[in-house]
Amino acid sequence: MDYKNLKYKITNACDRGLCRCAVGRQDHQLNTYDWLADVPGNDEDTDLVEVQFKNTRKGYYHNINNLPLKKGDVVAVEANPGHDIGVVTLTGRLVKLQVKKANLKSEDDIKRIYRLAKQADMDKYYEAKSREHGTMIQSRQIAKDLGLQMKIGDVEYQGDGNKAIFYYIADERVDFRQLIKDLAATFHVRIEMKQIGARQEAGRIGGTGPCGRELCCATWMKNFVSVSTGAARFQDISLNPQKLAGMCAKLKCCLNYEVDTYIEAGRRMPSKEIVLQTQDSDYYVFKTDILAGIVTYSTDKRIAANLETITAARALEIIEMNKRGEKPASLTDEQTQPTDNRPADLLTGDINRFDRSKKKKKKSANKQAANKQSAKAQAEPAKEQQPNQPKDKPQQSNQPKDKQSDKSKQTAPADRNKDRQQGEKPKQPRQPKQPKRQPNDNRAKSNTAPNGEQAPQQPPQPKTE
């Protein structure tokens, strides 16, 4: 293959994956991933370029000088009056789709790009940005002195410092003609007032929603649609104002995302006002799962009593039977219990279930240690109660003395006959040491063998108190 005469360049970024040139800087809101960034000829398709300024303000410009621009480049663009400094966020074919989305129909609204920003341009830009916060605080005091019912939420200076845009929120119409005169006299710049809503303000400030993700109005949403509580009713969401409100104190925009799906699925569900009649009793709707298509009925209107869960198709079938004057034996009759094939969520269970086994092991180990200690404590006083017995004490038997003497009489002659047959002298039994006689102890009785030999004496028995 002749690589020198190729008409298109070879892309070596991520091979149509997550290209670094397509991501760009992530410190800007409403960032768009350019999934056509590494497609050959993408930049040559159009000269339109998307440029972003402070927060969510964007503009579209013509690259008439054919500058090699890419995402993240800082450029100086045409403004009225002077010039402005912004960051390139999108190039190529996707810019056409963004222009249609922004409803820019007139060509006069699309200006041109002058050049890449120079160091002198950046110095003016940083100087103008350093005055924004102080200007906003001072302008709020001026509006308060004039008695205007408005809130100045943000101030944005132009890149060259010749113009300032004041973003404000007001519930009613505000006559700010005198305010503009006072602001122009105070800050000596051209004043532009722009009214925004609560949702636009939240998008400009940014933040994290209760879902854990960045706000939709700060990442991708530009056009805001009115949201009503009816969307929450269709989805069986609790009408709690604190949970339904977003960071802007208005109803969450995400309530409209799935409402169409819920409306379509709700048409296949039975009405909540219809009572199902069976031979046992009447059943009332307790709760419904619209997406799963199941309904739970209760025999009581207010509390959960004798709950029965059936599918929506079975409920509609029973309703038709009741219309014909028929009553089934039960709700689940002629039908198996519906099974839930959805994947189980591990977070719905008890998160402490892994700690319980460890606690049980610790408790059993503690119990065993306590039992050992108690056994030792019981054994020590028993040893102290036993008297000091001699070292060469013969093993005692629990049998009575008469039985022991009979056994000795039976075994002694047999042993002697064996010794005589072998020609050996019979061995004399070893006499145990006699313990010292106590004055109060009774003497142990001695037993004699048939040959006149003295049998081993039993040791004295200790007294039991």
Coordinates of C-alpha atoms in Angstrom, one line a residue:
M1 CA 0.0 0.0 0.0
D2 CA 1.4 3.4 -1.0
Y3 CA 1.1 5.5 2.2
K4 CA 2.8 8.6 0.6
N5 CA 0.1 9.2 -1.9
L6 CA -2.9 8.8 0.5
K7 CA -5.5 11.5 0.1
Y8 CA -6.6 11.3 3.7
K9 CA -4.6 11.3 6.9
I10 CA -4.5 8.2 9.1
T11 CA -6.1 8.6 12.5
N12 CA -4.0 7.4 15.3
A13 CA -5.9 8.7 18.3
C14 CA -8.2 6.0 19.5
D15 CA -9.5 4.4 16.3
R16 CA -13.1 5.7 16.5
G17 CA -13.1 5.1 20.3
L18 CA -13.1 7.8 23.0
C19 CA -10.9 10.2 21.1
R20 CA -9.0 12.9 23.1
C21 CA -9.5 15.4 20.4
A22 CA -13.2 14.9 20.6
V23 CA -13.5 15.3 24.3
G24 CA -11.8 18.7 24.7
R25 CA -11.8 20.6 27.9
Q26 CA -14.2 19.4 30.6
D27 CA -14.3 22.6 32.6
H28 CA -17.1 24.1 30.4
Q29 CA -20.8 23.5 30.7
L30 CA -22.9 22.1 27.8
N31 CA -19.8 20.2 26.5
T32 CA -20.5 18.2 23.3
Y33 CA -18.5 15.0 22.4
D34 CA -17.4 15.3 18.8
W35 CA -17.8 11.7 17.6
L36 CA -16.7 12.8 14.1
A37 CA -13.4 14.4 15.2
D38 CA -11.2 11.6 13.7
V39 CA -13.2 11.2 10.5
P40 CA -11.1 12.3 7.4
G41 CA -12.4 15.5 5.9
N42 CA -14.6 16.5 8.8
D43 CA -13.0 19.9 9.2
E44 CA -13.3 20.6 5.5
D45 CA -17.1 20.1 5.3
T46 CA -17.9 23.5 6.8
D47 CA -16.2 26.6 8.2
L48 CA -18.6 27.0 11.1
V49 CA -17.1 26.9 14.5
E50 CA -18.8 26.7 17.9
V51 CA -17.2 29.0 20.5
Q52 CA -18.2 29.0 24.2
F53 CA -17.8 31.9 26.6
K54 CA -18.6 32.2 30.3
N55 CA -20.8 29.4 31.7
T56 CA -23.5 28.4 29.2
R57 CA -23.2 31.2 26.7
K58 CA -22.2 30.0 23.2
G59 CA -21.8 31.6 19.8
Y60 CA -21.3 30.4 16.2
Y61 CA -18.7 32.0 13.9
H62 CA -17.2 31.6 10.4
N63 CA -13.6 30.6 10.1
I64 CA -13.0 32.8 7.1
N65 CA -9.2 32.8 7.6
N66 CA -9.0 28.9 7.5
L67 CA -7.3 28.7 10.8
P68 CA -6.3 25.2 11.9
L69 CA -8.7 25.2 14.9
K70 CA -9.5 22.3 17.2
K71 CA -11.3 21.9 20.5
G72 CA -9.8 23.8 23.3
D73 CA -8.2 26.6 21.3
V74 CA -8.7 30.2 22.6
V75 CA -9.7 32.6 19.9
A76 CA -10.6 36.2 19.5
V77 CA -14.0 36.7 17.7
E78 CA -16.0 39.6 16.4
A79 CA -18.2 41.4 18.8
N80 CA -20.2 44.6 18.9
P81 CA -18.3 46.7 19.9
G82 CA -14.7 45.4 19.9
H83 CA -13.8 41.7 20.2
D84 CA -14.5 38.9 22.6
I85 CA -12.4 36.0 23.9
G86 CA -13.8 32.4 23.8
V87 CA -12.9 28.7 23.6
V88 CA -13.5 26.5 20.6
T89 CA -15.8 23.6 21.7
L90 CA -16.9 22.1 18.3
T91 CA -15.8 22.0 14.7
G92 CA -16.9 20.2 11.6
R93 CA -20.2 18.7 10.6
L94 CA -21.8 18.6 14.0
V95 CA -21.8 22.4 14.2
K96 CA -24.5 22.5 11.5
L97 CA -26.8 20.5 13.8
Q98 CA -26.0 22.8 16.7
V99 CA -26.9 25.8 14.6
K100 CA -30.3 24.3 13.8
K101 CA -30.9 23.5 17.4
A102 CA -30.1 27.1 18.4
N103 CA -32.7 28.4 15.8
L104 CA -30.2 30.8 14.1
K105 CA -32.0 31.5 10.9
S106 CA -30.3 34.8 9.9
E107 CA -26.8 34.9 8.5
D108 CA -26.2 38.2 10.3
D109 CA -26.2 36.5 13.6
I110 CA -23.1 34.5 12.6
K111 CA -20.0 36.6 12.9
R112 CA -16.4 35.7 12.1
I113 CA -13.2 34.6 14.0
Y114 CA -10.4 37.1 13.9
R115 CA -7.3 35.1 15.2
L116 CA -6.0 32.9 17.9
A117 CA -5.8 34.8 21.1
K118 CA -2.4 36.6 21.8
Q119 CA -0.9 37.3 25.1
A120 CA -2.0 41.0 25.0
D121 CA -5.6 39.7 24.4
M122 CA -5.4 37.4 27.4
D123 CA -4.1 40.1 29.7
K124 CA -7.1 42.3 28.9
Y125 CA -9.4 39.3 29.3
Y126 CA -8.1 38.4 32.8
E127 CA -8.3 42.0 33.9
A128 CA -11.9 42.3 32.8
K129 CA -12.8 38.9 34.5
S130 CA -11.3 40.1 37.8
R131 CA -13.9 42.9 38.0
E132 CA -17.0 40.7 37.5
H133 CA -17.7 39.8 41.2
G134 CA -17.3 43.3 42.5
T135 CA -19.5 44.7 39.8
M136 CA -22.2 42.2 40.6
I137 CA -22.3 43.1 44.3
Q138 CA -22.3 46.8 43.6
S139 CA -25.0 46.5 41.0
R140 CA -27.2 44.6 43.4
Q141 CA -27.0 47.5 45.9
I142 CA -27.9 50.0 43.1
A143 CA -31.0 48.0 42.2
K144 CA -32.0 47.7 45.8
D145 CA -31.7 51.5 46.3
L146 CA -33.9 52.1 43.3
G147 CA -36.5 49.7 44.8
L148 CA -36.6 47.3 41.8
Q149 CA -38.0 43.8 42.3
M150 CA -35.3 41.9 40.6
K151 CA -32.2 39.8 41.3
I152 CA -29.0 40.3 39.5
G153 CA -27.6 36.7 39.3
D154 CA -24.4 37.1 37.3
V155 CA -22.2 39.7 35.4
E156 CA -20.1 38.8 32.4
Y157 CA -17.5 41.2 30.9
Q158 CA -16.6 41.1 27.3
G159 CA -13.0 40.0 26.4
D160 CA -11.8 43.5 25.7
G161 CA -13.6 45.0 28.8
N162 CA -15.8 47.4 26.8
K163 CA -19.1 45.8 27.5
A164 CA -20.8 44.0 30.4
I165 CA -23.8 41.7 30.4
F166 CA -26.1 41.7 33.5
Y167 CA -28.2 38.6 33.9
Y168 CA -31.2 39.1 36.2
I169 CA -34.3 37.3 37.4
A170 CA -37.6 39.0 37.9
D171 CA -41.2 37.6 38.3
E172 CA -42.8 40.7 36.9
R173 CA -42.0 43.3 34.3
V174 CA -39.2 45.7 35.5
D175 CA -38.5 49.2 34.3
F176 CA -34.7 49.3 34.5
R177 CA -34.1 52.4 32.4
Q178 CA -32.8 54.4 35.3
L179 CA -30.8 51.4 36.5
I180 CA -28.9 51.2 33.1
K181 CA -28.0 54.9 33.4
D182 CA -26.7 54.5 36.9
L183 CA -24.7 51.4 36.0
A184 CA -23.2 53.1 32.9
A185 CA -22.2 56.1 35.0
T186 CA -20.7 53.9 37.7
F187 CA -18.7 51.3 35.7
H188 CA -18.1 53.3 32.4
V189 CA -18.9 50.4 30.1
R190 CA -21.7 49.5 27.7
I191 CA -24.5 47.9 29.6
E192 CA -26.7 45.0 28.3
M193 CA -29.5 43.5 30.4
K194 CA -30.6 39.9 29.8
Q195 CA -33.4 38.3 31.7
I196 CA -33.1 34.6 32.5
G197 CA -35.3 32.1 34.4
A198 CA -34.6 30.0 37.4
R199 CA -33.6 27.0 35.3
Q200 CA -31.2 29.0 33.2
E201 CA -29.6 30.4 36.4
A202 CA -29.1 26.9 37.8
G203 CA -27.5 25.9 34.5
R204 CA -25.1 28.8 34.6
I205 CA -24.1 28.1 38.2
G206 CA -24.0 24.4 37.7
G207 CA -24.1 21.7 40.4
T208 CA -24.9 18.1 41.2
G209 CA -28.5 16.7 41.2
P210 CA -30.0 14.3 43.7
C211 CA -29.3 11.5 41.2
G212 CA -25.5 12.0 41.7
R213 CA -24.9 13.3 38.1
E214 CA -24.2 16.9 37.0
L215 CA -27.3 19.0 36.3
C216 CA -28.9 18.4 32.9
C217 CA -29.3 22.1 32.3
A218 CA -25.5 22.5 32.8
T219 CA -24.5 19.6 30.5
W220 CA -26.7 19.2 27.5
M221 CA -30.2 20.8 27.9
K222 CA -30.8 24.1 26.2
N223 CA -34.5 24.3 25.6
F224 CA -36.7 24.1 28.7
V225 CA -40.2 22.6 28.5
S226 CA -42.8 23.4 31.2
V227 CA -43.2 20.7 33.8
S228 CA -46.5 20.0 35.7
T229 CA -47.4 17.8 38.6
G230 CA -49.5 15.7 36.2
A231 CA -46.2 14.0 35.1
A232 CA -45.6 12.9 38.6
R233 CA -49.2 11.5 38.9
F234 CA -48.8 9.4 35.8
Q235 CA -45.7 7.9 37.2
D236 CA -47.1 7.2 40.7
I237 CA -44.6 9.5 42.3
S238 CA -45.3 11.0 45.7
L239 CA -46.4 14.6 45.4
N240 CA -43.8 15.8 47.9
P241 CA -42.6 19.3 46.9
Q242 CA -39.2 18.8 48.5
K243 CA -38.6 15.7 46.4
L244 CA -40.1 17.0 43.2
A245 CA -38.2 20.3 43.2
G246 CA -34.7 20.5 41.7
M247 CA -31.8 22.8 42.4
C248 CA -33.6 25.7 40.8
A249 CA -36.6 25.3 43.3
K250 CA -38.8 24.4 40.3
L251 CA -40.1 21.0 39.2
K252 CA -37.4 18.7 38.0
C253 CA -37.0 18.6 34.2
C254 CA -36.4 14.8 34.4
L255 CA -40.1 14.3 35.3
N256 CA -40.9 14.6 31.5
Y257 CA -38.3 12.1 30.4
E258 CA -40.4 8.9 30.9
V259 CA -43.9 10.3 31.2
D260 CA -44.8 9.3 27.7
T261 CA -43.8 5.7 28.4
Y262 CA -45.9 5.6 31.6
I263 CA -48.9 7.1 29.8
E264 CA -48.8 4.4 27.1
A265 CA -48.3 1.6 29.6
G266 CA -51.1 3.0 31.9
R267 CA -53.7 2.5 29.1
R268 CA -53.3 -1.2 29.5
M269 CA -53.9 -1.1 33.2
P270 CA -57.4 -1.4 34.8
S271 CA -59.0 1.6 36.4
K272 CA -58.4 2.2 40.1
E273 CA -62.0 2.9 40.8
I274 CA -63.3 -0.5 39.7
V275 CA -63.9 -3.1 42.4
L276 CA -63.3 -6.8 41.6
Q277 CA -66.0 -9.1 42.9
T278 CA -65.3 -12.7 43.8
Q279 CA -67.1 -15.5 45.6
D280 CA -65.0 -14.8 48.7
S281 CA -65.1 -11.0 48.9
D282 CA -64.6 -7.7 47.1
Y283 CA -61.1 -6.5 46.2
Y284 CA -59.9 -2.9 45.9
V285 CA -56.8 -1.6 44.2
F286 CA -54.0 -1.3 46.7
K287 CA -51.0 -0.5 44.4
T288 CA -50.0 -0.9 40.8
D289 CA -46.7 -1.4 39.0
I290 CA -47.3 0.2 35.6
L291 CA -44.1 -0.9 33.8
A292 CA -44.3 -4.5 35.1
G293 CA -48.1 -4.7 34.3
I294 CA -49.2 -6.1 37.7
V295 CA -51.8 -4.9 40.2
T296 CA -52.1 -5.7 43.9
Y297 CA -55.6 -5.8 45.4
S298 CA -56.7 -5.7 49.0
T299 CA -60.0 -6.6 50.7
D300 CA -60.0 -3.3 52.6
K301 CA -60.0 0.1 51.1
R302 CA -57.7 1.8 53.5
I303 CA -55.3 -0.9 54.9
A304 CA -53.4 -3.8 53.4
A305 CA -55.5 -6.9 54.1
N306 CA -55.4 -10.2 52.3
L307 CA -53.2 -8.8 49.5
E308 CA -53.4 -10.6 46.1
T309 CA -51.1 -9.7 43.2
I310 CA -52.3 -10.5 39.7
T311 CA -51.5 -9.3 36.2
A312 CA -53.4 -6.6 34.4
A313 CA -54.7 -9.0 31.9
R314 CA -56.2 -11.2 34.6
A315 CA -57.8 -8.1 36.3
L316 CA -59.4 -7.1 33.0
E317 CA -60.7 -10.6 32.5
I318 CA -62.4 -10.5 36.0
I319 CA -63.9 -7.1 35.2
E320 CA -65.5 -8.6 32.1
M321 CA -66.8 -11.6 34.1
N322 CA -68.3 -9.2 36.7
K323 CA -70.1 -7.3 33.9
R324 CA -71.7 -10.6 32.8
G325 CA -72.8 -11.3 36.4
E326 CA -70.2 -14.0 37.0
K327 CA -67.9 -14.2 40.0
P328 CA -64.7 -16.2 40.0
A329 CA -63.7 -18.4 42.9
S330 CA -60.7 -16.2 43.7
L331 CA -58.4 -13.7 42.0
T332 CA -55.6 -16.1 41.4
D333 CA -57.9 -18.9 40.2
E334 CA -57.2 -20.4 36.8
Q335 CA -53.8 -18.6 36.7
T336 CA -50.4 -19.2 38.2
Q337 CA -48.8 -16.6 40.5
P338 CA -46.9 -14.0 38.4
T339 CA -43.2 -14.3 38.6
D340 CA -40.9 -11.3 38.7
N341 CA -38.0 -11.9 36.2
R342 CA -36.3 -8.6 36.8
P343 CA -32.8 -8.6 38.1
A344 CA -32.5 -8.3 41.9
D345 CA -30.9 -5.2 43.4
L346 CA -28.3 -6.0 46.0
L347 CA -29.0 -2.6 47.8
T348 CA -32.6 -3.6 48.5
G349 CA -31.5 -6.2 51.0
D350 CA -29.9 -5.8 54.4
I351 CA -26.4 -4.3 54.0
N352 CA -25.4 -5.7 57.4
R353 CA -25.9 -9.3 56.5
F354 CA -22.2 -9.9 56.1
D355 CA -21.4 -8.5 59.5
R356 CA -23.8 -10.8 61.3
S357 CA -21.8 -14.0 60.6
K358 CA -18.7 -12.3 62.1
K359 CA -20.6 -11.3 65.2
K360 CA -21.9 -14.9 65.6
K361 CA -18.4 -16.3 65.3
K362 CA -17.2 -13.8 67.9
K363 CA -20.0 -14.7 70.3
S364 CA -19.4 -18.4 70.0
A365 CA -15.7 -17.9 70.6
N366 CA -16.5 -15.8 73.7
K367 CA -18.9 -18.4 75.0
Q368 CA -16.2 -21.2 74.6
A369 CA -13.7 -19.0 76.5
A370 CA -16.2 -18.3 79.2
N371 CA -17.0 -22.0 79.5
K372 CA -13.4 -22.9 79.9
Q373 CA -12.9 -20.3 82.6
S374 CA -15.9 -21.5 84.5
A375 CA -14.7 -25.2 84.2
K376 CA -11.3 -24.2 85.6
A377 CA -12.9 -22.2 88.4
Q378 CA -15.0 -25.3 89.4
A379 CA -12.0 -27.6 89.2
E380 CA -9.7 -25.6 91.6
P381 CA -12.0 -25.8 94.7
A382 CA -12.5 -29.5 94.1
K383 CA -8.7 -30.1 94.2
E384 CA -8.4 -28.1 97.4
Q385 CA -11.1 -30.2 99.1
Q386 CA -9.2 -33.6 98.4
P387 CA -6.6 -34.6 101.1
N388 CA -2.9 -35.1 100.3
Q389 CA -2.6 -38.8 99.3
P390 CA 0.7 -40.7 99.1
K391 CA 2.6 -40.9 95.8
D392 CA 2.7 -44.7 95.6
K393 CA -1.0 -45.0 96.3
P394 CA -2.5 -48.0 94.4
Q395 CA -5.5 -47.5 92.2
Q396 CA -8.7 -47.7 94.1
S397 CA -11.6 -49.6 92.8
N398 CA -15.2 -48.7 93.3
Q399 CA -16.0 -52.3 94.2
P400 CA -16.5 -53.4 97.8
K401 CA -13.7 -55.0 99.8
D402 CA -15.3 -58.4 99.9
K403 CA -15.4 -58.6 96.1
Q404 CA -11.8 -57.5 95.9
S405 CA -10.7 -60.2 98.3
D406 CA -12.5 -62.9 96.3
K407 CA -10.8 -61.8 93.1
S408 CA -7.4 -61.9 94.8
K409 CA -8.1 -65.4 96.0
Q410 CA -9.0 -66.6 92.5
T411 CA -6.0 -65.1 90.7
A412 CA -3.3 -65.8 93.3
P413 CA -3.1 -69.7 92.9
A414 CA -3.3 -69.5 89.1
D415 CA -0.3 -67.2 89.1
R416 CA 1.8 -69.4 91.4
N417 CA 1.1 -72.5 89.3
K418 CA 2.4 -70.7 86.2
D419 CA 5.6 -69.7 88.0
R420 CA 6.2 -73.2 89.3
Q421 CA 5.8 -74.7 85.8
Q422 CA 8.4 -72.3 84.4
G423 CA 10.8 -73.0 87.3
E424 CA 10.9 -69.6 88.6
K425 CA 10.4 -68.4 92.1
P426 CA 7.1 -66.6 92.7
K427 CA 7.5 -62.9 92.9
Q428 CA 6.4 -61.3 96.1
P429 CA 3.9 -58.5 95.6
R430 CA 5.3 -55.1 96.4
Q431 CA 4.2 -53.7 99.7
P432 CA 2.9 -50.2 99.5
K433 CA 4.1 -47.7 102.0
Q434 CA 1.8 -47.4 105.0
P435 CA 0.4 -44.0 105.5
K436 CA 0.9 -42.4 108.9
R437 CA -2.0 -43.2 111.2
Q438 CA -4.0 -40.4 112.4
P439 CA -5.2 -40.5 116.0
N440 CA -8.8 -40.2 114.9
D441 CA -8.6 -42.4 111.8
N442 CA -9.9 -45.9 111.8
R443 CA -7.5 -48.7 110.9
A444 CA -8.0 -50.4 107.6
K445 CA -8.9 -54.1 107.6
S446 CA -6.3 -56.5 106.1
N447 CA -7.1 -59.5 104.0
T448 CA -4.9 -62.6 103.9
A449 CA -4.3 -64.9 101.0
P450 CA -4.7 -68.8 101.3
N451 CA -0.9 -69.3 101.5
G452 CA -0.6 -67.0 104.5
E453 CA 0.8 -64.1 102.6
Q454 CA -0.4 -60.7 103.5
A455 CA -2.5 -59.0 100.9
P456 CA -2.0 -55.3 100.1
Q457 CA -3.9 -53.1 102.5
Q458 CA -6.4 -50.6 101.5
P459 CA -5.5 -47.0 102.3
P460 CA -7.6 -45.2 104.8
Q461 CA -10.7 -43.5 103.5
P462 CA -10.9 -39.8 104.1
K463 CA -13.7 -38.6 106.3
T464 CA -16.6 -36.8 104.7
E465 CA -18.1 -34.0 106.6

